Tab-separated table of C-alpha atoms in Angstrom:
chain	number	residue	atom	x	y	z
Q	1	UNK	CA	0.902	-19.122	0.660
Q	2	UNK	CA	2.628	-15.833	1.731
Q	3	UNK	CA	6.176	-15.429	2.082
Q	4	UNK	CA	6.859	-14.683	5.898
Q	5	UNK	CA	10.392	-12.240	5.094
Q	6	UNK	CA	7.936	-10.059	2.702
Q	7	UNK	CA	5.060	-10.254	5.824
Q	8	UNK	CA	7.926	-9.027	8.117
Q	9	UNK	CA	8.795	-6.030	6.048
Q	10	UNK	CA	4.966	-5.109	5.536
Q	11	UNK	CA	4.751	-5.311	9.354
Q	12	UNK	CA	7.781	-2.824	9.674
Q	13	UNK	CA	6.215	-0.499	7.365
Q	14	UNK	CA	2.834	-0.836	9.242
Q	15	UNK	CA	4.375	-0.633	12.455
Q	16	UNK	CA	4.563	3.230	14.107
Q	17	UNK	CA	7.305	3.005	15.897
Q	18	UNK	CA	9.430	1.989	12.674
Q	19	UNK	CA	7.456	3.168	9.788
Q	20	UNK	CA	9.689	1.423	7.450
Q	21	UNK	CA	9.867	2.774	3.793
Q	22	UNK	CA	12.034	1.120	1.165
Q	23	UNK	CA	12.303	0.731	-2.565
Q	24	UNK	CA	10.958	-2.637	-3.405
Q	25	UNK	CA	9.900	-4.542	-6.888
Q	26	UNK	CA	6.709	-7.114	-6.542
Q	27	UNK	CA	6.369	-9.909	-9.187
Q	28	UNK	CA	2.734	-10.133	-9.741
Q	29	UNK	CA	1.040	-13.022	-11.906
Q	30	UNK	CA	1.595	-11.384	-15.367
Q	31	UNK	CA	2.791	-8.043	-14.381
Q	32	UNK	CA	5.647	-6.027	-12.151
Q	33	UNK	CA	4.765	-3.317	-9.878
Q	34	UNK	CA	7.906	-1.153	-8.635
Q	35	UNK	CA	8.005	1.525	-5.972
Q	36	UNK	CA	8.420	2.385	-2.274
Q	37	UNK	CA	6.957	0.111	0.366
Q	38	UNK	CA	4.831	2.341	2.945
Q	39	UNK	CA	2.606	1.503	5.896
Q	40	UNK	CA	-1.287	1.648	5.749
Q	41	UNK	CA	-1.396	4.563	7.716
Q	42	UNK	CA	0.833	6.658	5.335
Q	43	UNK	CA	-1.057	4.972	2.280
Q	44	UNK	CA	-4.194	6.374	3.528
Q	45	UNK	CA	-2.805	9.732	4.633
Q	46	UNK	CA	-1.595	10.399	0.687
Q	47	UNK	CA	-4.817	9.325	-0.361
Q	48	UNK	CA	-6.678	11.619	1.784
Q	49	UNK	CA	-3.976	14.228	0.524
Q	50	UNK	CA	-4.492	13.543	-3.240
Q	51	UNK	CA	-8.586	13.428	-2.569
Q	52	UNK	CA	-8.238	17.130	-0.849
Q	53	UNK	CA	-6.320	18.646	-3.697
Q	54	UNK	CA	-8.670	17.208	-6.480
Q	55	UNK	CA	-12.191	17.615	-5.084
Q	56	UNK	CA	-14.155	20.171	-3.607
Q	57	UNK	CA	-14.542	21.247	0.026
Q	58	UNK	CA	-17.841	19.217	0.516
Q	59	UNK	CA	-16.732	16.119	-1.319
Q	60	UNK	CA	-13.143	16.144	0.000
Q	61	UNK	CA	-15.025	16.096	3.170
Q	62	UNK	CA	-17.070	13.398	2.840
Q	63	UNK	CA	-14.306	11.176	1.611
Q	64	UNK	CA	-12.204	12.121	4.535
Q	65	UNK	CA	-14.945	10.799	6.763
Q	66	UNK	CA	-15.326	7.908	4.426
Q	67	UNK	CA	-11.544	6.823	4.944
Q	68	UNK	CA	-11.329	7.718	8.155
Q	69	UNK	CA	-14.150	5.313	9.223
Q	70	UNK	CA	-12.513	2.869	7.092
Q	71	UNK	CA	-9.269	3.140	8.824
Q	72	UNK	CA	-11.023	2.721	12.135
Q	73	UNK	CA	-12.653	-0.034	10.865
Q	74	UNK	CA	-9.314	-2.072	9.510
Q	75	UNK	CA	-7.475	-0.925	12.707
Q	76	UNK	CA	-10.409	-2.793	14.703
Q	77	UNK	CA	-10.442	-5.643	12.606
Q	78	UNK	CA	-6.547	-6.249	13.093
Q	79	UNK	CA	-6.540	-5.803	16.549
Q	80	UNK	CA	-9.743	-8.094	17.215
Q	81	UNK	CA	-7.789	-10.903	14.786
Q	82	UNK	CA	-6.196	-13.489	16.561
Q	83	UNK	CA	-3.510	-13.425	13.723
Q	84	UNK	CA	-2.962	-9.889	14.434
Q	85	UNK	CA	0.921	-8.697	14.906
Q	86	UNK	CA	2.627	-9.756	11.571
Q	87	UNK	CA	-0.338	-10.822	9.617
Q	88	UNK	CA	-1.423	-8.183	7.111
Q	89	UNK	CA	-3.877	-8.666	3.926
Q	90	UNK	CA	-2.473	-5.855	1.707
Q	91	UNK	CA	0.718	-4.068	0.822
Q	92	UNK	CA	1.051	-0.635	0.171
Q	93	UNK	CA	3.632	1.460	-2.070
Q	94	UNK	CA	3.855	4.969	-3.048
Q	95	UNK	CA	5.301	6.275	-6.424
Q	96	UNK	CA	4.420	2.930	-8.002
Q	97	UNK	CA	5.203	1.989	-11.628
Q	98	UNK	CA	3.518	-0.867	-13.583
Q	99	UNK	CA	5.318	-3.045	-16.077
Q	100	UNK	CA	3.896	-5.810	-18.250
Q	101	UNK	CA	6.158	-8.355	-20.119
Q	102	UNK	CA	7.486	-7.265	-23.322
Q	103	UNK	CA	7.204	-3.585	-22.449
Q	104	UNK	CA	10.467	-2.122	-20.933
Q	105	UNK	CA	8.733	1.173	-20.389
Q	106	UNK	CA	6.215	1.671	-17.402
Q	107	UNK	CA	2.294	1.827	-18.372
Q	108	UNK	CA	2.118	4.980	-16.009
Q	109	UNK	CA	5.399	7.289	-15.662
Q	110	UNK	CA	4.234	9.318	-13.218
Q	111	UNK	CA	4.355	6.939	-9.755
Q	112	UNK	CA	1.211	6.411	-8.090
Q	113	UNK	CA	-0.604	5.193	-5.065
Q	114	UNK	CA	-0.935	1.034	-4.977
Q	115	UNK	CA	-2.399	-1.035	-2.569
Q	116	UNK	CA	-2.832	-5.076	-3.612
Q	117	UNK	CA	-3.323	-8.035	-1.712
Q	118	UNK	CA	-0.300	-9.791	-0.249
Q	119	UNK	CA	-1.208	-13.130	-1.229
Q	120	UNK	CA	-0.928	-12.298	-4.856
Q	121	UNK	CA	2.729	-11.083	-4.481
Q	122	UNK	CA	4.781	-14.290	-6.245
Q	123	UNK	CA	8.027	-12.614	-5.543
Q	124	UNK	CA	10.208	-9.488	-4.890
Q	125	UNK	CA	13.421	-7.847	-4.925
Q	126	UNK	CA	14.871	-4.755	-3.008
Q	127	UNK	CA	14.881	-1.610	-5.118
Q	128	UNK	CA	13.030	0.037	-7.681
Q	129	UNK	CA	13.211	-0.492	-11.553
Q	130	UNK	CA	14.939	2.169	-13.343
Q	131	UNK	CA	14.680	2.859	-17.148
């Protein structure tokens, strides 16, 4: 079962009028992810930027068109869904760091983009973990 409060924060992050961004730490089964909550459109824009900087022009153009089609399909499915509005299936973070039990240092020291299933979040707290 999803946390309605967390679902509301994701809604505010995804909403083009509010575009909420805030530090958040998520407890998942067996790990912790800490970063900045962002909306889905911001997440996909940042993915495109990363690809544009690391791929050649042809590859980047192809991947950008794939992501554009993907985001169009996601937006269409959300609009068509009778549960649209507050309901979202995924949560997105930027500058994400990953922690495992018994390890105080993040597995990745440079923040990454992260997309996870909202239903897999066991708990959360405001703010980012710091070393």
